[in-house]
Amino acid sequence: MLIHKIESDIHLHPTALCESECVGRGTRVWAFAHVMADAEVGRDCNICGHVFIESGAQVGSRVTIKNNVSIWNGVTLEDDVFVGPGVIFTNDKYPRSPRSAAAIGRYEHVENWLAMTIVRKGATLGAGAIVLPGITVGRYAMIAAGAVITHDVPDFAMMVGNPAQMRGWACMCGRPMGDARACCHCRRKYVDVDGHLEVDQADRA
Amino acid sequence: MLIHKIESDIHLHPTALCESECVGRGTRVWAFAHVMADAEVGRDCNICGHVFIESGAQVGSRVTIKNNVSIWNGVTLEDDVFVGPGVIFTNDKYPRSPRSAAAIGRYEHVENWLAMTIVRKGATLGAGAIVLPGITVGRYAMIAAGAVITHDVPDFAMMVGNPAQMRGWACMCGRPMGDARACCHCRRKYVDVDGHLEVDQADRA
Amino acid sequence: MLIHKIESDIHLHPTALCESECVGRGTRVWAFAHVMADAEVGRDCNICGHVFIESGAQVGSRVTIKNNVSIWNGVTLEDDVFVGPGVIFTNDKYPRSPRSAAAIGRYEHVENWLAMTIVRKGATLGAGAIVLPGITVGRYAMIAAGAVITHDVPDFAMMVGNPAQMRGWACMCGRPMGDARACCHCRRKYVDVDGHLEVDQADRA
């Protein structure tokens, strides 16, 4: 637990294990959670109970990871991401037990099997969602509880079901957008810029 | 661990954390489980390994909570409820990371975001079921493994799928009822009383 | 923690609990995992963080059990099985809380309620898959992430969805087979022998 050497303002529950030296100030790690060495976690994160963060995982700042989630090597969570309870990440497209005779060769080199996942800034992964290997989830996307994500997800897209399908758009504030690409709740408006949804610059001004 | 001050007959695994003073006699809390202060748990419950019960959660008596389940603030489980392994509760309809600039205002007051869940007496939540925020699950309802509950569930209803749909009725004993609203296994009969199924009074006598 | 009496070459994380005397050489048990007494675990297994293995469970050799999985009494995992993160097993077809008045009689004898699960040699259970009670998963079957398995699964079958349906065949190496029952990746060929797929003997020679 070398974390205190670099950042003095971390809340570590007495039963939490934090072996990484790269955890930012203001981050809290709760009961029975385990952050391995060489995992990177930014500032002001909330790492909840029974979470596991593997060596090689990268977590930005102000990220919330609710209970019972594992963040593997190969997974990157950008700033402000919300990971609901029981969300499941993956990092291998053709998993077999690595010590079995049928598969042992494939696991000799990490590049043979490791598929990368990126969750972009501000996205929400709802409770119990599953993200297949090699996927990018766009900025502020809203993944519904129980969705199984099998393809890349556009910025601000709302995804529902198993397999997940797009059901509309979500605002930065979390509410669904109407057909006019505007939020009835917070009044933000959005425009299409080169095929990507963005907050309307006029609206920002 | 003040629990022993009020109830002397609680089984607490050596690795369990119980910070609540409101846990009833005969309740067992297993390895690496964590019951926070101001969580209420009744008598003769079985709180299994790696379970988390948050401050503000309310759990009745004779409730079983299998492994890896989190019971949040806002969730009420009445007496005799069965919560299967990996069941996931939620308490926020529009979740974003609370410290992100896009959402921070919403999380200043709990009434802005907290949605309540009630699971009525004797209901079963099958393994890995997901319950969306703000839902009531009726008495002795039978939620199938893997079901995603998106609407309120009637008493005795059997729910299946993602999103869950009603597939019939379940008896108090757990078996499916036949079309005659009677259980072939335990012989209980049911009647419709003001739109709710109840055990037949004549049958009870 | 009597394990060291029989097998000296086991890696036990300092926070892991291993109460079984039947854990094979080379097996690793990671943080906050719990192996109960009278659970059997073979050699060279990888039992990851927050896993629970109950008394009566049987686990073969070279098995990988990823994080947050519980292996119950009644579950058998043969050699070389891969169990993805968050996979959920079950062992009761009509679960109710065992101490409730409606169900208490049924739980007096284990044979009244315990349903057995067998996962055959080399099979993969993808992340977050759910296996209903009483099911056999065939050799080298490939269960997709998020699949809910409601029926027995043939050897080498690839299963997808909730409820899971068969989508094709998987090779021992983990890749999907083509229509010709051959693997484009590792070149193994398969033949139908009495209704079961097997590796082609000619091909083996």
XYZ file of C-alpha atoms in Angstrom:
615
model
C 0.000 0.000 0.000
C 2.398 2.595 -1.287
C -0.318 4.962 -2.381
C 0.170 7.299 0.542
C 3.615 8.133 -0.730
C 2.258 10.110 -3.640
C -1.210 11.279 -2.762
C -2.068 12.012 0.813
C -5.772 12.663 0.386
C -7.065 9.228 -0.569
C -9.766 7.472 1.386
C -8.868 3.812 1.706
C -11.288 1.588 3.616
C -9.431 -0.535 6.186
C -10.306 -3.732 4.275
C -9.454 -2.339 0.800
C -6.265 -3.345 -0.961
C -4.515 -0.695 -3.004
C -1.230 -1.827 -4.494
C -1.055 0.852 -7.206
C 1.063 3.958 -6.830
C -1.018 5.728 -9.469
C -4.248 6.662 -7.697
C -5.261 10.304 -7.692
C -6.103 12.645 -4.848
C -9.640 12.530 -3.499
C -10.313 9.011 -4.755
C -12.129 6.684 -2.364
C -11.670 2.890 -2.333
C -14.296 0.972 -0.354
C -14.572 -2.311 1.516
C -13.014 -5.454 0.035
C -12.045 -3.611 -3.156
C -8.702 -4.427 -4.769
C -6.634 -2.105 -6.968
C -3.618 -3.951 -8.324
C -0.170 -2.568 -8.932
C 0.175 -0.842 -12.304
C -3.502 0.029 -12.483
C -4.060 3.742 -13.047
C -6.904 5.587 -11.336
C -7.439 9.345 -11.561
C -8.670 11.902 -9.048
C -11.948 12.060 -7.175
C -13.075 8.597 -8.223
C -15.411 6.419 -6.200
C -14.300 2.773 -6.263
C -17.059 0.888 -4.453
C -17.155 -2.321 -2.491
C -15.874 -5.615 -3.946
C -14.497 -3.886 -7.056
C -11.361 -5.259 -8.727
C -9.042 -3.155 -10.898
C -6.405 -5.189 -12.686
C -2.862 -4.213 -13.560
C -2.943 -2.381 -16.885
C -6.465 -0.969 -16.483
C -6.800 2.787 -16.952
C -9.426 4.832 -15.134
C -9.798 8.599 -15.540
C -10.926 11.200 -13.001
C -14.342 11.584 -11.350
C -15.232 8.040 -12.436
C -17.753 6.077 -10.354
C -17.423 2.289 -10.289
C -20.251 0.690 -8.347
C -20.065 -2.608 -6.475
C -18.915 -5.968 -7.876
C -17.320 -4.624 -11.065
C -13.959 -5.809 -12.439
C -11.876 -3.529 -14.664
C -9.443 -5.661 -16.659
C -6.164 -5.022 -18.344
C -7.151 -3.571 -21.730
C -10.070 -1.521 -20.392
C -9.901 2.288 -20.420
C -12.532 4.404 -18.704
C -12.233 8.103 -19.540
C -13.150 10.932 -17.168
C -16.645 11.167 -15.644
C -17.729 7.643 -16.614
C -20.389 5.933 -14.491
C -20.161 2.142 -14.215
C -23.268 0.670 -12.599
C -23.306 -2.253 -10.157
C -22.504 -5.639 -11.624
C -21.375 -4.305 -15.005
C -19.139 -6.828 -16.751
C -16.211 -6.080 -19.026
C -14.363 -8.627 -21.167
C -11.027 -8.666 -22.947
C -10.836 -11.920 -24.913
C -12.950 -12.767 -27.975
C -12.381 -16.526 -27.879
C -11.900 -17.388 -24.209
C -10.711 -20.835 -23.183
C -8.989 -21.766 -19.956
C -5.396 -20.646 -20.594
C -3.788 -23.775 -19.175
C -5.851 -26.203 -21.270
C -4.034 -28.140 -23.988
C -6.440 -26.782 -26.636
C -5.616 -23.133 -25.924
C -2.275 -22.849 -24.179
C -0.339 -21.539 -27.180
C -2.690 -18.623 -27.696
C -2.081 -17.275 -24.204
C 1.704 -17.184 -24.411
C 1.694 -13.633 -25.742
C -0.827 -11.048 -24.615
C -1.184 -9.566 -28.094
C -2.605 -12.907 -29.284
C -5.760 -12.530 -27.244
C -6.120 -9.121 -25.565
C -8.927 -6.963 -27.029
C -9.170 -3.359 -25.872
C -12.287 -1.613 -24.549
C -12.680 2.158 -24.374
C -15.505 3.938 -22.585
C -15.456 7.599 -23.584
C -15.906 10.634 -21.353
C -19.123 10.861 -19.368
C -20.718 7.633 -20.601
C -23.016 5.597 -18.355
C -23.006 1.806 -18.238
C -26.244 0.801 -16.539
C -26.500 -1.890 -13.887
C -25.543 -5.362 -15.063
C -24.640 -4.284 -18.593
C -22.121 -6.496 -20.411
C -19.558 -5.060 -22.824
C -18.072 -7.498 -25.349
C -14.351 -7.326 -26.159
C -12.889 -4.727 -28.485
C -15.697 -2.180 -28.200
C -15.714 1.616 -27.934
C -18.607 3.228 -26.062
C -19.069 6.850 -27.150
C -19.110 10.029 -25.053
C -22.134 10.388 -22.779
C -23.711 7.247 -24.206
C -26.427 5.809 -21.953
C -26.332 2.004 -21.752
C -29.504 0.644 -20.146
C -29.438 -1.810 -17.268
C -29.009 -5.351 -18.546
C -27.914 -4.347 -22.067
C -25.382 -6.572 -23.829
C -23.170 -4.360 -25.986
C -21.979 -6.187 -29.110
C -20.946 -3.263 -31.334
C -19.412 0.190 -30.969
C -21.798 2.768 -29.505
C -22.087 6.347 -30.894
C -21.709 9.405 -28.672
C -24.939 10.171 -26.747
C -26.645 6.970 -27.958
C -29.108 5.177 -25.710
C -28.746 1.374 -25.980
C -31.220 -1.220 -24.690
C -31.581 -5.021 -24.702
C -29.718 -8.287 -25.379
C -28.194 -7.816 -27.903
C -28.378 -4.061 -27.356
C -30.062 -1.894 -29.964
C -30.175 1.870 -30.205
C -33.406 3.401 -28.879
C -32.656 7.108 -29.160
C -30.341 9.702 -27.715
C -29.427 10.703 -24.176
C -28.499 14.166 -22.971
C -25.353 14.904 -20.972
C -27.648 15.313 -17.972
C -28.807 11.701 -18.335
C -32.364 12.231 -19.615
C -33.575 11.021 -23.012
C -33.577 13.627 -25.786
C -36.701 14.321 -27.792
C -36.873 14.025 -31.570
C -35.714 17.633 -31.884
C -32.332 16.691 -30.426
C -32.958 18.857 -27.426
C -33.386 17.995 -23.770
C -36.739 18.923 -22.241
C -35.168 18.805 -18.796
C -31.964 20.850 -18.967
C -32.657 22.636 -22.296
C -29.365 21.639 -23.891
C -29.553 21.432 -27.695
C -27.474 19.224 -29.954
C -26.323 19.361 -33.554
C -24.876 16.823 -35.941
C -21.232 17.649 -36.735
C -19.696 15.334 -39.319
C -21.921 12.477 -38.240
C -21.316 12.962 -34.519
C -23.769 14.565 -32.141
C -22.391 17.554 -30.214
C -23.776 20.190 -27.901
C -24.973 23.142 -29.979
C -22.296 25.865 -29.917
C -24.942 28.580 -30.231
C -26.667 27.009 -27.260
C -23.465 27.015 -25.250
C -22.888 30.715 -25.888
C -19.316 -3.778 15.200
C -21.818 -2.729 17.782
C -24.337 -5.337 16.828
C -23.607 -7.542 19.788
C -24.933 -4.833 22.061
C -28.503 -5.440 21.006
C -28.754 -8.953 19.685
C -26.551 -11.639 21.120
C -27.525 -14.470 18.782
C -26.132 -13.268 15.471
C -23.674 -15.287 13.432
C -21.029 -12.982 12.063
C -18.286 -14.550 9.935
C -14.847 -13.379 11.096
C -14.307 -11.520 7.810
C -17.796 -9.924 7.692
C -18.296 -6.265 8.546
C -21.454 -5.344 10.410
C -21.657 -1.686 11.360
C -25.433 -1.599 11.858
C -27.020 -1.782 15.288
C -30.291 -2.909 13.728
C -29.745 -6.549 12.826
C -32.147 -9.102 14.261
C -31.534 -12.223 16.269
C -30.661 -15.368 14.346
C -29.372 -13.532 11.293
C -26.173 -14.825 9.723
C -23.690 -12.623 7.849
C -21.115 -14.523 5.799
C -17.593 -13.997 4.497
C -16.606 -10.598 3.095
C -20.157 -9.273 3.453
C -20.648 -5.690 4.596
C -23.697 -4.290 6.398
C -23.350 -0.518 6.807
C -24.503 1.581 9.720
C -28.167 2.580 9.499
C -29.084 -0.433 7.395
C -31.924 -2.406 8.940
C -32.000 -6.201 8.780
C -34.607 -8.347 10.514
C -34.420 -11.705 12.260
C -33.299 -15.064 10.890
C -31.931 -13.660 7.651
C -29.138 -15.243 5.651
C -26.776 -12.589 4.277
C -24.363 -14.522 2.069
C -20.792 -13.928 0.981
C -19.716 -10.673 -0.694
C -23.115 -9.048 -0.084
C -23.311 -5.293 0.553
C -26.185 -3.617 2.419
C -26.061 0.159 2.278
C -27.141 2.665 4.907
C -30.847 3.282 4.480
C -31.677 -0.155 3.049
C -34.466 -2.045 4.814
C -34.561 -5.830 4.976
C -37.316 -7.781 6.746
C -37.122 -11.105 8.573
C -36.323 -14.559 7.164
C -34.924 -12.935 4.017
C -32.237 -14.777 2.038
C -29.730 -12.678 0.093
C -27.391 -14.861 -1.953
C -23.844 -13.983 -2.910
C -22.680 -10.809 -4.687
C -25.881 -8.797 -4.191
C -25.943 -5.118 -3.168
C -28.990 -3.681 -1.375
C -28.977 0.099 -1.808
C -30.472 2.955 0.098
C -34.038 3.155 -1.205
C -34.533 -0.619 -1.450
C -36.988 -2.378 0.872
C -37.220 -6.160 1.048
C -40.204 -7.375 3.048
C -40.272 -10.595 5.088
C -39.466 -13.955 3.476
C -38.016 -12.536 0.262
C -35.465 -14.622 -1.662
C -32.797 -12.700 -3.576
C -30.815 -14.991 -5.872
C -27.084 -14.734 -6.529
C -25.978 -11.772 -8.597
C -29.349 -10.009 -8.504
C -28.915 -6.299 -9.193
C -30.941 -3.455 -7.723
C -30.815 0.171 -8.868
C -31.954 3.471 -7.375
C -31.346 6.162 -9.990
C -33.257 6.523 -13.269
C -30.731 8.759 -15.031
C -27.359 7.772 -13.605
C -24.276 9.847 -14.343
C -21.100 10.010 -12.285
C -22.099 12.355 -9.442
C -18.901 14.422 -9.538
C -19.051 15.096 -13.293
C -19.772 18.678 -14.347
C -22.804 17.545 -16.373
C -24.571 15.996 -13.366
C -23.203 17.419 -10.161
C -26.208 19.621 -9.355
C -28.633 16.731 -9.482
C -26.789 14.827 -6.773
C -26.761 17.613 -4.192
C -30.086 16.486 -2.724
C -31.040 12.813 -2.477
C -34.682 13.514 -3.355
C -33.520 14.689 -6.783
C -32.404 11.252 -7.856
C -33.332 8.487 -5.397
C -36.023 6.091 -6.713
C -37.476 3.573 -4.277
C -37.786 -0.183 -4.826
C -40.097 -2.428 -2.825
C -40.057 -6.214 -2.953
C -43.177 -7.516 -1.227
C -43.431 -10.426 1.189
C -42.302 -13.821 -0.020
C -41.236 -12.774 -3.532
C -38.364 -14.503 -5.328
C -35.833 -12.661 -7.474
C -34.096 -15.324 -9.560
C -30.362 -15.449 -10.146
C -28.970 -12.468 -12.003
C -32.296 -10.662 -12.306
C -32.100 -6.868 -12.635
C -34.715 -4.569 -11.081
C -34.986 -1.066 -12.572
C -35.471 1.927 -10.267
C -38.823 2.815 -8.751
C -40.426 -0.629 -9.083
C -42.645 -2.649 -6.771
C -42.448 -6.444 -7.015
C -45.637 -8.046 -5.680
C -46.067 -10.662 -2.958
C -44.762 -14.135 -3.848
C -43.931 -13.032 -7.377
C -41.460 -15.359 -9.109
C -38.849 -13.494 -11.168
C -36.963 -15.865 -13.445
C -33.183 -15.993 -13.581
C -31.858 -13.304 -15.903
C -35.114 -11.330 -16.092
C -34.874 -7.539 -16.407
C -37.806 -6.009 -14.524
C -38.921 -2.738 -16.125
C -42.452 -2.375 -14.680
C -44.287 -3.166 -11.454
C -44.977 -6.873 -10.957
C -48.342 -8.199 -9.675
C -48.597 -10.516 -6.670
C -47.821 -14.151 -7.615
C -46.803 -13.212 -11.175
C -44.085 -15.178 -12.948
C -41.833 -12.896 -15.025
C -39.338 -14.006 -17.690
C -36.920 -12.364 -20.156
C -35.229 -9.072 -21.053
C -37.358 -6.994 -20.827
C -39.370 -9.254 -18.539
C -42.861 -10.295 -19.555
C -45.451 -12.129 -17.540
C -45.638 -15.852 -18.300
C -48.180 -17.025 -15.755
C -48.610 -17.352 -12.020
C -46.494 -18.899 -9.273
C -47.749 -20.517 -6.097
C -46.490 -19.563 -2.647
C -44.602 -22.868 -2.671
C -42.648 -21.734 -5.734
C -44.188 -23.965 -8.433
C -46.067 -22.608 -11.441
C -49.865 -22.578 -11.124
C -52.027 -24.215 -13.732
C -54.733 -22.386 -15.671
C -57.225 -23.185 -12.922
C -55.284 -20.962 -10.497
C -54.422 -23.926 -8.369
C -51.105 -25.557 -7.576
C -50.749 -29.179 -8.670
C -47.954 -29.662 -6.175
C -49.188 -28.261 -2.845
C -52.928 -28.058 -3.740
C -53.296 -24.402 -2.747
C -56.082 -22.623 -4.643
C -56.232 -18.931 -5.487
C -58.998 -16.431 -6.181
C -59.095 -12.983 -7.703
C -59.986 -10.389 -5.048
C -60.377 -6.880 -6.445
C -57.870 -7.572 -9.178
C -55.285 -9.195 -6.889
C -54.676 -12.896 -6.592
C -55.044 -14.299 -3.068
C -55.058 -17.730 -1.496
C -58.631 -19.042 -1.501
C -60.131 -18.481 1.956
C -62.254 -21.590 1.607
C -59.122 -23.488 0.780
C -57.354 -22.108 3.822
C -60.144 -23.200 6.134
C -6.574 -23.157 6.397
C -5.420 -26.759 6.400
C -4.577 -26.798 2.731
C -0.866 -26.565 3.278
C -0.941 -29.960 4.937
C -1.522 -31.776 1.687
C -0.303 -29.599 -1.132
C 2.651 -27.362 -0.622
C 2.605 -25.576 -3.962
C -0.610 -23.578 -3.757
C -0.713 -19.829 -4.127
C -3.074 -18.404 -1.569
C -3.519 -14.618 -1.517
C -3.171 -13.268 2.028
C -6.848 -12.228 2.060
C -8.179 -15.478 0.544
C -9.905 -18.073 2.687
C -9.286 -21.720 1.861
C -10.929 -24.132 4.267
C -10.844 -27.148 1.937
C -8.226 -29.858 2.230
C -8.884 -30.916 -1.356
C -7.195 -28.273 -3.490
C -4.618 -29.420 -5.993
C -1.042 -28.396 -6.525
C -0.422 -25.276 -8.589
C -3.846 -23.812 -7.968
C -4.004 -20.099 -7.188
C -6.693 -18.493 -5.022
C -6.882 -14.701 -5.246
C -8.001 -11.793 -3.073
C -11.180 -12.093 -1.026
C -11.978 -15.494 -2.547
C -13.443 -18.181 -0.303
C -13.155 -21.943 -0.801
C -15.243 -23.758 1.806
C -14.453 -27.027 3.509
C -15.499 -30.079 1.470
C -15.228 -28.226 -1.825
C -12.962 -30.052 -4.275
C -10.639 -28.131 -6.583
C -8.110 -29.804 -8.883
C -4.608 -28.829 -9.948
C -3.416 -25.693 -11.724
C -6.708 -23.859 -11.379
C -7.035 -20.090 -11.244
C -9.640 -19.030 -8.676
C -9.933 -15.267 -9.093
C -10.918 -12.458 -6.764
C -14.222 -12.487 -4.856
C -15.017 -16.055 -5.985
C -16.954 -18.357 -3.660
C -16.781 -22.169 -3.844
C -19.309 -23.896 -1.622
C -18.993 -27.173 0.238
C -19.955 -29.972 -2.148
C -18.881 -28.167 -5.335
C -16.499 -30.094 -7.586
C -13.940 -28.358 -9.781
C -11.520 -30.233 -12.045
C -7.969 -29.319 -13.052
C -6.778 -26.349 -15.128
C -10.136 -24.639 -14.595
C -10.288 -20.835 -14.670
C -12.965 -19.124 -12.571
C -12.968 -15.372 -13.123
C -14.057 -12.769 -10.581
C -17.373 -12.652 -8.707
C -18.481 -16.210 -9.523
C -20.070 -18.571 -6.982
C -19.824 -22.351 -7.453
C -22.574 -24.014 -5.433
C -23.057 -27.431 -3.969
C -24.413 -29.477 -6.887
C -22.191 -27.850 -9.517
C -19.450 -29.876 -11.228
C -16.905 -28.226 -13.502
C -14.789 -30.749 -15.410
C -11.171 -30.185 -16.439
C -10.177 -27.157 -18.551
C -13.457 -25.266 -18.112
C -13.419 -21.465 -18.396
C -15.943 -19.575 -16.286
C -16.094 -15.899 -17.243
C -16.536 -13.007 -14.822
C -19.932 -12.685 -13.234
C -21.220 -16.048 -14.487
C -24.105 -17.258 -12.317
C -24.934 -20.840 -11.428
C -28.132 -22.004 -9.741
C -29.181 -25.193 -7.954
C -32.878 -24.814 -7.088
C -35.736 -24.818 -9.624
C -38.360 -23.256 -7.322
C -36.423 -21.002 -4.968
C -38.125 -19.455 -1.967
C -36.454 -18.219 1.201
C -35.858 -21.473 3.115
C -37.051 -20.129 6.474
C -40.375 -18.793 5.138
C -43.525 -20.586 6.279
C -44.512 -21.235 2.653
C -41.342 -23.181 1.841
C -39.717 -24.467 5.001
C -40.716 -28.104 4.559
C -39.117 -28.329 1.160
C -35.695 -27.375 2.482
C -35.522 -29.974 5.245
C -33.880 -32.519 2.940
C -31.386 -31.517 0.262
C -32.744 -34.065 -2.233
C -36.060 -32.168 -2.230
C -34.597 -29.123 -3.929
C -30.988 -29.619 -5.107
C -30.615 -29.749 -8.917
C -27.230 -30.711 -10.329
C -25.256 -28.792 -12.964
C -22.437 -30.308 -15.006
C -20.096 -28.344 -17.226
C -18.149 -30.776 -19.387
C -14.442 -30.681 -20.215
C -13.125 -27.578 -21.920
C -16.404 -25.661 -22.115
C -16.480 -21.855 -21.916
C -19.138 -19.917 -20.041
C -18.896 -16.336 -21.299
C -19.027 -13.292 -19.055
C -22.282 -12.872 -17.161
C -23.879 -16.039 -18.537
C -26.561 -17.625 -16.340
C -27.026 -21.395 -16.125
C -30.422 -22.611 -14.905
C -30.621 -25.549 -12.506
C -30.240 -29.151 -13.642
C -28.392 -28.449 -16.887
C -25.466 -30.155 -18.592
C -23.199 -28.019 -20.765
C -21.361 -30.148 -23.318
C -17.631 -30.476 -23.963
C -16.008 -27.389 -25.466
C -19.355 -25.643 -25.785
C -19.023 -21.870 -26.179
C -21.614 -19.923 -24.194
C -21.705 -16.274 -25.263
C -21.486 -13.419 -22.808
C -24.902 -12.673 -21.341
C -26.516 -15.923 -22.509
C -29.182 -17.472 -20.272
C -28.934 -21.265 -20.589
C -32.323 -22.931 -20.133
C -31.667 -26.360 -21.727
C -28.827 -28.845 -22.053
C -26.102 -27.742 -24.470
C -24.491 -30.131 -27.008
C -20.729 -30.599 -27.229
C -19.063 -27.789 -29.222
C -22.314 -25.806 -29.514
C -22.232 -22.002 -29.551
C -25.145 -20.522 -27.575
C -26.290 -16.884 -27.652
C -29.074 -14.765 -26.112
C -31.777 -14.739 -23.409
C -33.073 -17.425 -23.581
C -29.991 -18.850 -25.283
C -30.338 -20.373 -28.729
C -27.781 -22.306 -30.715
C -25.983 -20.206 -33.330
C -23.436 -22.694 -34.669
C -20.413 -24.646 -33.541
C -17.202 -23.663 -31.797
C -13.804 -25.289 -32.240
C -11.694 -26.524 -29.313
C -9.490 -23.499 -29.959
C -12.429 -21.165 -29.265
C -13.150 -19.881 -32.798
C -16.422 -20.481 -34.609
C -16.463 -23.391 -37.059
C -17.535 -22.863 -40.641
C -20.351 -24.805 -42.283
C -17.899 -27.529 -43.257
C -17.359 -28.386 -39.598
C -13.780 -27.326 -39.796
C -11.906 -24.500 -38.127
C -10.377 -21.911 -40.471
C -7.988 -20.864 -37.728
C -6.435 -24.046 -36.326
C -7.484 -26.403 -39.160
C -9.090 -28.984 -36.858
C -11.874 -30.964 -38.579
C -14.895 -32.506 -36.913
C -17.218 -35.416 -37.667
C -20.594 -36.475 -36.386
C -20.315 -39.688 -34.330
C -23.651 -41.046 -33.161
C -25.121 -37.561 -33.021
C -22.172 -36.013 -31.190
C -19.535 -33.844 -32.788
C -15.968 -35.102 -32.336
C -12.555 -34.172 -33.663
C -11.946 -36.097 -36.895
C -9.755 -39.137 -36.161
C -8.172 -38.965 -39.580
C -7.351 -35.362 -38.883
C -5.783 -36.252 -35.559
C -3.507 -38.828 -37.161
